[in-house]
Every structure is written in structure tokens, then in C-alpha cells.
Amino acid sequence: MATFQLSLITPESVTFEGDIEHVSVPAAEGYMGVLPGHAPTITSLQKGAVTLRNGSETTIYAIGAGVLEISETRALILADNIELAESLDDAKEKALKLADALKAS
């Protein structure tokens, strides 16, 4: 299956960078999926789970909020905080904590 380059970046570090087949993100309008060849897009992201899929492998990250930029060959997620999650429920819990931490600062 075709892939595209994805980067998950915080102000402190690059959390993930690699080729993936699909990513699902919590866009401002609701969850959206990105596949190779997606139309160029820029959208804000709300707290929630970012799900990466490569074949049968799935990796889930929690984000507090951020921005997604999609170009012809890559997608870039910039967020204040990104944490690896064990499951969707774990990602939801961590995302709420990340959002609360942003409000407090």
C-alpha cells in the first residue's frame, strides 16, 4: 500500500517521524482521516487521539491541541504536547490532562 511521510512535533522534540499508510486526527470539525495523495490542507486540531496505521500495526498518541498541515507527500502535526498512549481510552484520558495543563499555564 502507498505511504506518506508524517511528522509529530512539539516545541521540545520530534515525537514521531516516518512513513505511514493512514492517520486519523481530531480536527476542529471532527475526526478526519489522511491517506496518501490527500488534498493540501491546513486545519486546527483539538484534544484527542491521533491514530497511525501501517499495515496491521496501529500506534496511538494523545494531543492537547495543535495544527495539521498536509502537502502532496507529507503531513505535519505541530502540538504543544504529544504523548504515546496504550489505547484509545488511554489517549482520551491523556488528552484531557494535556488540555488541562495548557489551560493552567
mmCIF file of N, CA, C and O in Angstrom:
data_model
loop_
_atom_site.group_PDB
_atom_site.id
_atom_site.type_symbol
_atom_site.label_atom_id
_atom_site.label_comp_id
_atom_site.label_asym_id
_atom_site.label_seq_id
_atom_site.Cartn_x
_atom_site.Cartn_y
_atom_site.Cartn_z
ATOM 1 N N MET A 1 0.842 -1.178 0.000
ATOM 2 C CA MET A 1 0.000 0.000 0.000
ATOM 3 C C MET A 1 0.889 1.243 0.000
ATOM 4 O O MET A 1 1.976 1.248 0.550
ATOM 5 N N ALA A 2 0.393 2.323 -0.568
ATOM 6 C CA ALA A 2 1.145 3.582 -0.632
ATOM 7 C C ALA A 2 1.281 4.194 0.759
ATOM 8 O O ALA A 2 0.443 3.979 1.632
ATOM 9 N N THR A 3 2.352 4.959 0.944
ATOM 10 C CA THR A 3 2.596 5.622 2.219
ATOM 11 C C THR A 3 2.896 7.103 1.982
ATOM 12 O O THR A 3 3.096 7.530 0.859
ATOM 13 N N PHE A 4 2.918 7.841 3.071
ATOM 14 C CA PHE A 4 3.341 9.240 3.043
ATOM 15 C C PHE A 4 4.121 9.526 4.316
ATOM 16 O O PHE A 4 4.036 8.784 5.296
ATOM 17 N N GLN A 5 4.891 10.588 4.301
ATOM 18 C CA GLN A 5 5.729 10.990 5.433
ATOM 19 C C GLN A 5 4.873 11.724 6.465
ATOM 20 O O GLN A 5 4.126 12.623 6.120
ATOM 21 N N LEU A 6 4.987 11.344 7.731
ATOM 22 C CA LEU A 6 4.294 12.021 8.821
ATOM 23 C C LEU A 6 5.306 12.430 9.877
ATOM 24 O O LEU A 6 6.197 11.655 10.223
ATOM 25 N N SER A 7 5.152 13.659 10.387
ATOM 26 C CA SER A 7 5.973 14.141 11.499
ATOM 27 C C SER A 7 5.052 14.629 12.605
ATOM 28 O O SER A 7 4.102 15.371 12.336
ATOM 29 N N LEU A 8 5.312 14.197 13.831
ATOM 30 C CA LEU A 8 4.622 14.692 15.028
ATOM 31 C C LEU A 8 5.651 15.479 15.817
ATOM 32 O O LEU A 8 6.641 14.915 16.293
ATOM 33 N N ILE A 9 5.421 16.790 15.955
ATOM 34 C CA ILE A 9 6.445 17.669 16.531
ATOM 35 C C ILE A 9 5.868 18.516 17.650
ATOM 36 O O ILE A 9 4.784 19.090 17.521
ATOM 37 N N THR A 10 6.616 18.610 18.750
ATOM 38 C CA THR A 10 6.316 19.530 19.850
ATOM 39 C C THR A 10 7.436 20.566 19.884
ATOM 40 O O THR A 10 8.459 20.391 19.222
ATOM 41 N N PRO A 11 7.276 21.618 20.671
ATOM 42 C CA PRO A 11 8.370 22.598 20.777
ATOM 43 C C PRO A 11 9.670 21.980 21.307
ATOM 44 O O PRO A 11 10.754 22.469 21.020
ATOM 45 N N GLU A 12 9.568 20.895 22.056
ATOM 46 C CA GLU A 12 10.750 20.274 22.656
ATOM 47 C C GLU A 12 11.399 19.199 21.795
ATOM 48 O O GLU A 12 12.590 18.954 21.919
ATOM 49 N N SER A 13 10.607 18.513 20.953
ATOM 50 C CA SER A 13 11.196 17.370 20.248
ATOM 51 C C SER A 13 10.330 16.904 19.076
ATOM 52 O O SER A 13 9.185 17.288 18.938
ATOM 53 N N VAL A 14 10.921 16.019 18.295
ATOM 54 C CA VAL A 14 10.192 15.303 17.254
ATOM 55 C C VAL A 14 9.749 13.988 17.889
ATOM 56 O O VAL A 14 10.580 13.146 18.230
ATOM 57 N N THR A 15 8.442 13.827 18.079
ATOM 58 C CA THR A 15 7.910 12.640 18.742
ATOM 59 C C THR A 15 7.869 11.442 17.810
ATOM 60 O O THR A 15 8.118 10.318 18.216
ATOM 61 N N PHE A 16 7.541 11.692 16.549
ATOM 62 C CA PHE A 16 7.489 10.622 15.548
ATOM 63 C C PHE A 16 7.817 11.212 14.188
ATOM 64 O O PHE A 16 7.404 12.326 13.871
ATOM 65 N N GLU A 17 8.543 10.439 13.388
ATOM 66 C CA GLU A 17 8.790 10.821 12.004
ATOM 67 C C GLU A 17 8.990 9.538 11.208
ATOM 68 O O GLU A 17 9.842 8.719 11.552
ATOM 69 N N GLY A 18 8.155 9.341 10.194
ATOM 70 C CA GLY A 18 8.281 8.141 9.396
ATOM 71 C C GLY A 18 7.177 8.037 8.365
ATOM 72 O O GLY A 18 6.294 8.888 8.272
ATOM 73 N N ASP A 19 7.236 6.968 7.581
ATOM 74 C CA ASP A 19 6.235 6.712 6.558
ATOM 75 C C ASP A 19 5.086 5.908 7.147
ATOM 76 O O ASP A 19 5.316 4.920 7.857
ATOM 77 N N ILE A 20 3.859 6.321 6.838
ATOM 78 C CA ILE A 20 2.674 5.607 7.301
ATOM 79 C C ILE A 20 1.666 5.502 6.159
ATOM 80 O O ILE A 20 1.764 6.202 5.159
ATOM 81 N N GLU A 21 0.678 4.627 6.350
ATOM 82 C CA GLU A 21 -0.370 4.439 5.352
ATOM 83 C C GLU A 21 -1.591 5.306 5.625
ATOM 84 O O GLU A 21 -2.290 5.711 4.701
ATOM 85 N N HIS A 22 -1.885 5.581 6.901
ATOM 86 C CA HIS A 22 -3.101 6.315 7.269
ATOM 87 C C HIS A 22 -2.908 6.966 8.632
ATOM 88 O O HIS A 22 -2.263 6.403 9.508
ATOM 89 N N VAL A 23 -3.471 8.148 8.810
ATOM 90 C CA VAL A 23 -3.517 8.775 10.124
ATOM 91 C C VAL A 23 -4.913 9.356 10.330
ATOM 92 O O VAL A 23 -5.519 9.892 9.406
ATOM 93 N N SER A 24 -5.439 9.205 11.531
ATOM 94 C CA SER A 24 -6.717 9.786 11.924
ATOM 95 C C SER A 24 -6.422 10.841 12.990
ATOM 96 O O SER A 24 -5.684 10.570 13.944
ATOM 97 N N VAL A 25 -6.983 12.051 12.807
ATOM 98 C CA VAL A 25 -6.677 13.167 13.706
ATOM 99 C C VAL A 25 -7.960 13.832 14.201
ATOM 100 O O VAL A 25 -8.968 13.836 13.508
ATOM 101 N N PRO A 26 -7.905 14.438 15.408
ATOM 102 C CA PRO A 26 -9.065 15.148 15.939
ATOM 103 C C PRO A 26 -9.119 16.588 15.422
ATOM 104 O O PRO A 26 -8.729 17.532 16.110
ATOM 105 N N ALA A 27 -9.581 16.762 14.200
ATOM 106 C CA ALA A 27 -9.660 18.099 13.595
ATOM 107 C C ALA A 27 -10.746 18.914 14.299
ATOM 108 O O ALA A 27 -11.610 18.369 14.988
ATOM 109 N N ALA A 28 -10.708 20.212 14.100
ATOM 110 C CA ALA A 28 -11.673 21.105 14.742
ATOM 111 C C ALA A 28 -13.109 20.742 14.385
ATOM 112 O O ALA A 28 -14.017 20.890 15.198
ATOM 113 N N GLU A 29 -13.331 20.232 13.164
ATOM 114 C CA GLU A 29 -14.673 19.896 12.702
ATOM 115 C C GLU A 29 -15.065 18.458 13.037
ATOM 116 O O GLU A 29 -16.154 18.017 12.710
ATOM 117 N N GLY A 30 -14.176 17.695 13.636
ATOM 118 C CA GLY A 30 -14.402 16.282 13.939
ATOM 119 C C GLY A 30 -13.231 15.467 13.442
ATOM 120 O O GLY A 30 -12.330 15.977 12.790
ATOM 121 N N TYR A 31 -13.227 14.186 13.740
ATOM 122 C CA TYR A 31 -12.110 13.340 13.320
ATOM 123 C C TYR A 31 -12.050 13.250 11.804
ATOM 124 O O TYR A 31 -13.083 13.159 11.135
ATOM 125 N N MET A 32 -10.841 13.306 11.265
ATOM 126 C CA MET A 32 -10.638 13.158 9.829
ATOM 127 C C MET A 32 -9.489 12.203 9.581
ATOM 128 O O MET A 32 -8.574 12.091 10.397
ATOM 129 N N GLY A 33 -9.566 11.498 8.468
ATOM 130 C CA GLY A 33 -8.512 10.578 8.079
ATOM 131 C C GLY A 33 -7.689 11.153 6.948
ATOM 132 O O GLY A 33 -8.194 11.910 6.117
ATOM 133 N N VAL A 34 -6.407 10.808 6.945
ATOM 134 C CA VAL A 34 -5.492 11.255 5.898
ATOM 135 C C VAL A 34 -4.831 10.025 5.289
ATOM 136 O O VAL A 34 -4.268 9.195 6.001
ATOM 137 N N LEU A 35 -4.924 9.932 3.968
ATOM 138 C CA LEU A 35 -4.300 8.866 3.197
ATOM 139 C C LEU A 35 -3.311 9.493 2.222
ATOM 140 O O LEU A 35 -3.363 10.697 1.974
ATOM 141 N N PRO A 36 -2.423 8.690 1.622
ATOM 142 C CA PRO A 36 -1.527 9.234 0.600
ATOM 143 C C PRO A 36 -2.324 9.935 -0.500
ATOM 144 O O PRO A 36 -3.394 9.476 -0.897
ATOM 145 N N GLY A 37 -1.830 11.074 -0.973
ATOM 146 C CA GLY A 37 -2.497 11.815 -2.030
ATOM 147 C C GLY A 37 -3.607 12.727 -1.558
ATOM 148 O O GLY A 37 -4.351 13.284 -2.364
ATOM 149 N N HIS A 38 -3.746 12.905 -0.240
ATOM 150 C CA HIS A 38 -4.780 13.791 0.308
ATOM 151 C C HIS A 38 -4.580 15.207 -0.222
ATOM 152 O O HIS A 38 -3.460 15.640 -0.454
ATOM 153 N N ALA A 39 -5.656 15.923 -0.397
ATOM 154 C CA ALA A 39 -5.585 17.310 -0.854
ATOM 155 C C ALA A 39 -4.817 18.156 0.157
ATOM 156 O O ALA A 39 -4.956 17.947 1.370
ATOM 157 N N PRO A 40 -4.024 19.108 -0.301
ATOM 158 C CA PRO A 40 -3.325 20.005 0.631
ATOM 159 C C PRO A 40 -4.329 20.690 1.556
ATOM 160 O O PRO A 40 -5.361 21.188 1.106
ATOM 161 N N THR A 41 -4.026 20.670 2.845
ATOM 162 C CA THR A 41 -4.952 21.175 3.865
ATOM 163 C C THR A 41 -4.174 21.719 5.044
ATOM 164 O O THR A 41 -3.125 21.196 5.388
ATOM 165 N N ILE A 42 -4.734 22.732 5.690
ATOM 166 C CA ILE A 42 -4.259 23.194 6.994
ATOM 167 C C ILE A 42 -5.487 23.309 7.876
ATOM 168 O O ILE A 42 -6.480 23.936 7.488
ATOM 169 N N THR A 43 -5.445 22.685 9.044
ATOM 170 C CA THR A 43 -6.577 22.742 9.967
ATOM 171 C C THR A 43 -6.082 22.700 11.405
ATOM 172 O O THR A 43 -4.999 22.181 11.676
ATOM 173 N N SER A 44 -6.865 23.256 12.293
ATOM 174 C CA SER A 44 -6.522 23.166 13.711
ATOM 175 C C SER A 44 -6.971 21.812 14.250
ATOM 176 O O SER A 44 -7.888 21.180 13.716
ATOM 177 N N LEU A 45 -6.286 21.366 15.293
ATOM 178 C CA LEU A 45 -6.597 20.103 15.946
ATOM 179 C C LEU A 45 -7.037 20.366 17.367
ATOM 180 O O LEU A 45 -6.510 21.254 18.034
ATOM 181 N N GLN A 46 -7.994 19.593 17.829
ATOM 182 C CA GLN A 46 -8.435 19.695 19.212
ATOM 183 C C GLN A 46 -7.857 18.525 20.014
ATOM 184 O O GLN A 46 -7.247 17.624 19.438
ATOM 185 N N LYS A 47 -8.043 18.545 21.312
ATOM 186 C CA LYS A 47 -7.526 17.449 22.138
ATOM 187 C C LYS A 47 -8.168 16.137 21.704
ATOM 188 O O LYS A 47 -9.320 16.094 21.295
ATOM 189 N N GLY A 48 -7.374 15.083 21.730
ATOM 190 C CA GLY A 48 -7.888 13.781 21.349
ATOM 191 C C GLY A 48 -6.795 12.820 20.953
ATOM 192 O O GLY A 48 -5.623 13.020 21.266
ATOM 193 N N ALA A 49 -7.200 11.779 20.238
ATOM 194 C CA ALA A 49 -6.288 10.708 19.840
ATOM 195 C C ALA A 49 -5.860 10.871 18.390
ATOM 196 O O ALA A 49 -6.687 11.130 17.523
ATOM 197 N N VAL A 50 -4.569 10.706 18.147
ATOM 198 C CA VAL A 50 -4.011 10.643 16.798
ATOM 199 C C VAL A 50 -3.631 9.179 16.580
ATOM 200 O O VAL A 50 -2.817 8.633 17.312
ATOM 201 N N THR A 51 -4.265 8.546 15.590
ATOM 202 C CA THR A 51 -4.064 7.122 15.348
ATOM 203 C C THR A 51 -3.293 6.912 14.052
ATOM 204 O O THR A 51 -3.751 7.332 12.991
ATOM 205 N N LEU A 52 -2.135 6.278 14.149
ATOM 206 C CA LEU A 52 -1.281 5.977 12.985
ATOM 207 C C LEU A 52 -1.468 4.516 12.619
ATOM 208 O O LEU A 52 -1.465 3.657 13.496
ATOM 209 N N ARG A 53 -1.618 4.249 11.313
ATOM 210 C CA ARG A 53 -1.764 2.865 10.859
ATOM 211 C C ARG A 53 -0.750 2.568 9.758
ATOM 212 O O ARG A 53 -0.600 3.336 8.823
ATOM 213 N N ASN A 54 -0.098 1.445 9.918
ATOM 214 C CA ASN A 54 0.850 0.931 8.934
ATOM 215 C C ASN A 54 0.622 -0.569 8.845
ATOM 216 O O ASN A 54 1.023 -1.309 9.739
ATOM 217 N N GLY A 55 -0.048 -1.033 7.782
ATOM 218 C CA GLY A 55 -0.383 -2.446 7.688
ATOM 219 C C GLY A 55 -1.277 -2.831 8.855
ATOM 220 O O GLY A 55 -2.286 -2.196 9.114
ATOM 221 N N SER A 56 -0.889 -3.846 9.600
ATOM 222 C CA SER A 56 -1.684 -4.279 10.757
ATOM 223 C C SER A 56 -1.255 -3.583 12.049
ATOM 224 O O SER A 56 -1.837 -3.812 13.102
ATOM 225 N N GLU A 57 -0.241 -2.738 11.973
ATOM 226 C CA GLU A 57 0.278 -2.051 13.161
ATOM 227 C C GLU A 57 -0.444 -0.721 13.380
ATOM 228 O O GLU A 57 -0.593 0.084 12.457
ATOM 229 N N THR A 58 -0.890 -0.491 14.619
ATOM 230 C CA THR A 58 -1.560 0.753 14.987
ATOM 231 C C THR A 58 -0.837 1.359 16.180
ATOM 232 O O THR A 58 -0.539 0.663 17.149
ATOM 233 N N THR A 59 -0.557 2.656 16.101
ATOM 234 C CA THR A 59 0.067 3.394 17.199
ATOM 235 C C THR A 59 -0.820 4.587 17.511
ATOM 236 O O THR A 59 -1.279 5.281 16.601
ATOM 237 N N ILE A 60 -1.038 4.843 18.795
ATOM 238 C CA ILE A 60 -1.938 5.915 19.213
ATOM 239 C C ILE A 60 -1.177 6.923 20.071
ATOM 240 O O ILE A 60 -0.446 6.548 20.988
ATOM 241 N N TYR A 61 -1.371 8.204 19.760
ATOM 242 C CA TYR A 61 -0.806 9.303 20.535
ATOM 243 C C TYR A 61 -1.940 10.181 21.044
ATOM 244 O O TYR A 61 -2.979 10.302 20.388
ATOM 245 N N ALA A 62 -1.737 10.822 22.177
ATOM 246 C CA ALA A 62 -2.680 11.805 22.708
ATOM 247 C C ALA A 62 -2.097 13.189 22.478
ATOM 248 O O ALA A 62 -0.897 13.395 22.665
ATOM 249 N N ILE A 63 -2.957 14.122 22.053
ATOM 250 C CA ILE A 63 -2.526 15.510 21.914
ATOM 251 C C ILE A 63 -3.508 16.403 22.645
ATOM 252 O O ILE A 63 -4.684 16.080 22.789
ATOM 253 N N GLY A 64 -2.997 17.545 23.120
ATOM 254 C CA GLY A 64 -3.867 18.521 23.773
ATOM 255 C C GLY A 64 -4.544 19.413 22.754
ATOM 256 O O GLY A 64 -5.735 19.667 22.814
ATOM 257 N N ALA A 65 -3.838 19.896 21.786
ATOM 258 C CA ALA A 65 -4.331 20.743 20.693
ATOM 259 C C ALA A 65 -3.166 21.004 19.758
ATOM 260 O O ALA A 65 -2.014 20.788 20.123
ATOM 261 N N GLY A 66 -3.464 21.457 18.555
ATOM 262 C CA GLY A 66 -2.373 21.715 17.630
ATOM 263 C C GLY A 66 -2.861 22.098 16.250
ATOM 264 O O GLY A 66 -3.995 22.536 16.082
ATOM 265 N N VAL A 67 -1.980 21.881 15.276
ATOM 266 C CA VAL A 67 -2.252 22.223 13.882
ATOM 267 C C VAL A 67 -1.786 21.068 13.004
ATOM 268 O O VAL A 67 -0.753 20.446 13.273
ATOM 269 N N LEU A 68 -2.554 20.796 11.943
ATOM 270 C CA LEU A 68 -2.190 19.792 10.953
ATOM 271 C C LEU A 68 -1.989 20.482 9.613
ATOM 272 O O LEU A 68 -2.836 21.261 9.187
ATOM 273 N N GLU A 69 -0.852 20.209 8.971
ATOM 274 C CA GLU A 69 -0.600 20.701 7.624
ATOM 275 C C GLU A 69 -0.340 19.501 6.726
ATOM 276 O O GLU A 69 0.500 18.661 7.023
ATOM 277 N N ILE A 70 -1.082 19.426 5.627
ATOM 278 C CA ILE A 70 -0.926 18.337 4.672
ATOM 279 C C ILE A 70 -0.469 18.923 3.347
ATOM 280 O O ILE A 70 -1.068 19.878 2.849
ATOM 281 N N SER A 71 0.609 18.361 2.788
ATOM 282 C CA SER A 71 1.056 18.732 1.441
ATOM 283 C C SER A 71 0.924 17.495 0.561
ATOM 284 O O SER A 71 0.377 16.480 0.990
ATOM 285 N N GLU A 72 1.446 17.545 -0.637
ATOM 286 C CA GLU A 72 1.294 16.423 -1.571
ATOM 287 C C GLU A 72 1.917 15.125 -1.088
ATOM 288 O O GLU A 72 1.408 14.045 -1.372
ATOM 289 N N THR A 73 3.023 15.211 -0.368
ATOM 290 C CA THR A 73 3.747 13.990 0.010
ATOM 291 C C THR A 73 3.952 13.813 1.502
ATOM 292 O O THR A 73 4.546 12.824 1.922
ATOM 293 N N ARG A 74 3.476 14.764 2.315
ATOM 294 C CA ARG A 74 3.715 14.641 3.755
ATOM 295 C C ARG A 74 2.636 15.316 4.564
ATOM 296 O O ARG A 74 1.904 16.162 4.064
ATOM 297 N N ALA A 75 2.566 14.936 5.844
ATOM 298 C CA ALA A 75 1.675 15.576 6.807
ATOM 299 C C ALA A 75 2.513 15.940 8.025
ATOM 300 O O ALA A 75 3.436 15.221 8.404
ATOM 301 N N LEU A 76 2.190 17.073 8.601
ATOM 302 C CA LEU A 76 2.927 17.600 9.742
ATOM 303 C C LEU A 76 1.929 17.971 10.832
ATOM 304 O O LEU A 76 0.991 18.727 10.586
ATOM 305 N N ILE A 77 2.127 17.400 12.022
ATOM 306 C CA ILE A 77 1.305 17.754 13.178
ATOM 307 C C ILE A 77 2.197 18.490 14.159
ATOM 308 O O ILE A 77 3.209 17.958 14.613
ATOM 309 N N LEU A 78 1.822 19.738 14.442
ATOM 310 C CA LEU A 78 2.515 20.556 15.433
ATOM 311 C C LEU A 78 1.589 20.687 16.630
ATOM 312 O O LEU A 78 0.445 21.129 16.481
ATOM 313 N N ALA A 79 2.057 20.305 17.801
ATOM 314 C CA ALA A 79 1.223 20.376 19.001
ATOM 315 C C ALA A 79 2.088 20.755 20.195
ATOM 316 O O ALA A 79 3.286 20.469 20.224
ATOM 317 N N ASP A 80 1.467 21.408 21.173
ATOM 318 C CA ASP A 80 2.193 21.772 22.386
ATOM 319 C C ASP A 80 2.664 20.533 23.134
ATOM 320 O O ASP A 80 3.751 20.517 23.693
ATOM 321 N N ASN A 81 1.821 19.500 23.173
ATOM 322 C CA ASN A 81 2.148 18.263 23.874
ATOM 323 C C ASN A 81 1.660 17.076 23.069
ATOM 324 O O ASN A 81 0.549 17.098 22.530
ATOM 325 N N ILE A 82 2.470 16.037 23.012
ATOM 326 C CA ILE A 82 2.100 14.772 22.372
ATOM 327 C C ILE A 82 2.635 13.660 23.260
ATOM 328 O O ILE A 82 3.791 13.679 23.656
ATOM 329 N N GLU A 83 1.771 12.701 23.591
ATOM 330 C CA GLU A 83 2.193 11.569 24.419
ATOM 331 C C GLU A 83 1.744 10.268 23.786
ATOM 332 O O GLU A 83 0.615 10.175 23.292
ATOM 333 N N LEU A 84 2.603 9.264 23.825
ATOM 334 C CA LEU A 84 2.253 7.938 23.364
ATOM 335 C C LEU A 84 1.176 7.371 24.284
ATOM 336 O O LEU A 84 1.241 7.536 25.508
ATOM 337 N N ALA A 85 0.156 6.725 23.717
ATOM 338 C CA ALA A 85 -0.935 6.149 24.504
ATOM 339 C C ALA A 85 -0.988 4.641 24.266
ATOM 340 O O ALA A 85 -0.587 4.153 23.217
ATOM 341 N N GLU A 86 -1.504 3.933 25.248
ATOM 342 C CA GLU A 86 -1.625 2.481 25.139
ATOM 343 C C GLU A 86 -2.879 2.060 24.377
ATOM 344 O O GLU A 86 -2.899 1.020 23.739
ATOM 345 N N SER A 87 -3.944 2.876 24.464
ATOM 346 C CA SER A 87 -5.223 2.536 23.845
ATOM 347 C C SER A 87 -5.983 3.824 23.567
ATOM 348 O O SER A 87 -5.552 4.913 23.959
ATOM 349 N N LEU A 88 -7.140 3.719 22.901
ATOM 350 C CA LEU A 88 -7.962 4.907 22.661
ATOM 351 C C LEU A 88 -8.443 5.514 23.968
ATOM 352 O O LEU A 88 -8.464 6.729 24.132
ATOM 353 N N ASP A 89 -8.844 4.679 24.930
ATOM 354 C CA ASP A 89 -9.288 5.198 26.230
ATOM 355 C C ASP A 89 -8.148 5.913 26.938
ATOM 356 O O ASP A 89 -8.339 6.971 27.531
ATOM 357 N N ASP A 90 -6.952 5.339 26.878
ATOM 358 C CA ASP A 90 -5.776 5.969 27.470
ATOM 359 C C ASP A 90 -5.484 7.301 26.783
ATOM 360 O O ASP A 90 -5.163 8.289 27.431
ATOM 361 N N ALA A 91 -5.624 7.345 25.454
ATOM 362 C CA ALA A 91 -5.375 8.581 24.706
ATOM 363 C C ALA A 91 -6.365 9.663 25.112
ATOM 364 O O ALA A 91 -5.992 10.824 25.272
ATOM 365 N N LYS A 92 -7.637 9.305 25.280
ATOM 366 C CA LYS A 92 -8.647 10.287 25.693
ATOM 367 C C LYS A 92 -8.305 10.860 27.064
ATOM 368 O O LYS A 92 -8.380 12.069 27.275
ATOM 369 N N GLU A 93 -7.920 9.990 27.988
ATOM 370 C CA GLU A 93 -7.561 10.432 29.339
ATOM 371 C C GLU A 93 -6.332 11.342 29.310
ATOM 372 O O GLU A 93 -6.312 12.413 29.925
ATOM 373 N N LYS A 94 -5.301 10.953 28.567
ATOM 374 C CA LYS A 94 -4.089 11.760 28.476
ATOM 375 C C LYS A 94 -4.360 13.090 27.771
ATOM 376 O O LYS A 94 -3.822 14.126 28.157
ATOM 377 N N ALA A 95 -5.197 13.078 26.733
ATOM 378 C CA ALA A 95 -5.517 14.309 26.012
ATOM 379 C C ALA A 95 -6.214 15.315 26.919
ATOM 380 O O ALA A 95 -5.933 16.515 26.867
ATOM 381 N N LEU A 96 -7.117 14.843 27.762
ATOM 382 C CA LEU A 96 -7.788 15.736 28.712
ATOM 383 C C LEU A 96 -6.783 16.342 29.682
ATOM 384 O O LEU A 96 -6.842 17.536 29.985
ATOM 385 N N LYS A 97 -5.842 15.543 30.173
ATOM 386 C CA LYS A 97 -4.809 16.046 31.073
ATOM 387 C C LYS A 97 -3.917 17.074 30.378
ATOM 388 O O LYS A 97 -3.553 18.084 30.960
ATOM 389 N N LEU A 98 -3.564 16.798 29.106
ATOM 390 C CA LEU A 98 -2.729 17.736 28.352
ATOM 391 C C LEU A 98 -3.475 19.059 28.142
ATOM 392 O O LEU A 98 -2.898 20.137 28.268
ATOM 393 N N ALA A 99 -4.755 18.990 27.832
ATOM 394 C CA ALA A 99 -5.556 20.203 27.628
ATOM 395 C C ALA A 99 -5.670 20.993 28.928
ATOM 396 O O ALA A 99 -5.551 22.222 28.934
ATOM 397 N N ASP A 100 -5.877 20.306 30.041
ATOM 398 C CA ASP A 100 -5.969 20.984 31.340
ATOM 399 C C ASP A 100 -4.636 21.637 31.703
ATOM 400 O O ASP A 100 -4.610 22.733 32.250
ATOM 401 N N ALA A 101 -3.532 20.975 31.393
ATOM 402 C CA ALA A 101 -2.205 21.545 31.682
ATOM 403 C C ALA A 101 -1.991 22.820 30.868
ATOM 404 O O ALA A 101 -1.385 23.764 31.358
ATOM 405 N N LEU A 102 -2.453 22.839 29.628
ATOM 406 C CA LEU A 102 -2.315 24.046 28.795
ATOM 407 C C LEU A 102 -3.129 25.199 29.350
ATOM 408 O O LEU A 102 -2.707 26.337 29.327
ATOM 409 N N LYS A 103 -4.326 24.903 29.851
ATOM 410 C CA LYS A 103 -5.184 25.939 30.433
ATOM 411 C C LYS A 103 -4.549 26.548 31.676
ATOM 412 O O LYS A 103 -4.681 27.731 31.937
ATOM 413 N N ALA A 104 -3.864 25.704 32.453
ATOM 414 C CA ALA A 104 -3.273 26.155 33.709
ATOM 415 C C ALA A 104 -2.020 27.019 33.486
ATOM 416 O O ALA A 104 -1.642 27.791 34.353
ATOM 417 N N SER A 105 -1.390 26.877 32.340
ATOM 418 C CA SER A 105 -0.138 27.619 32.124
ATOM 419 C C SER A 105 -0.363 28.988 31.521
ATOM 420 O O SER A 105 -1.374 29.437 31.200
#
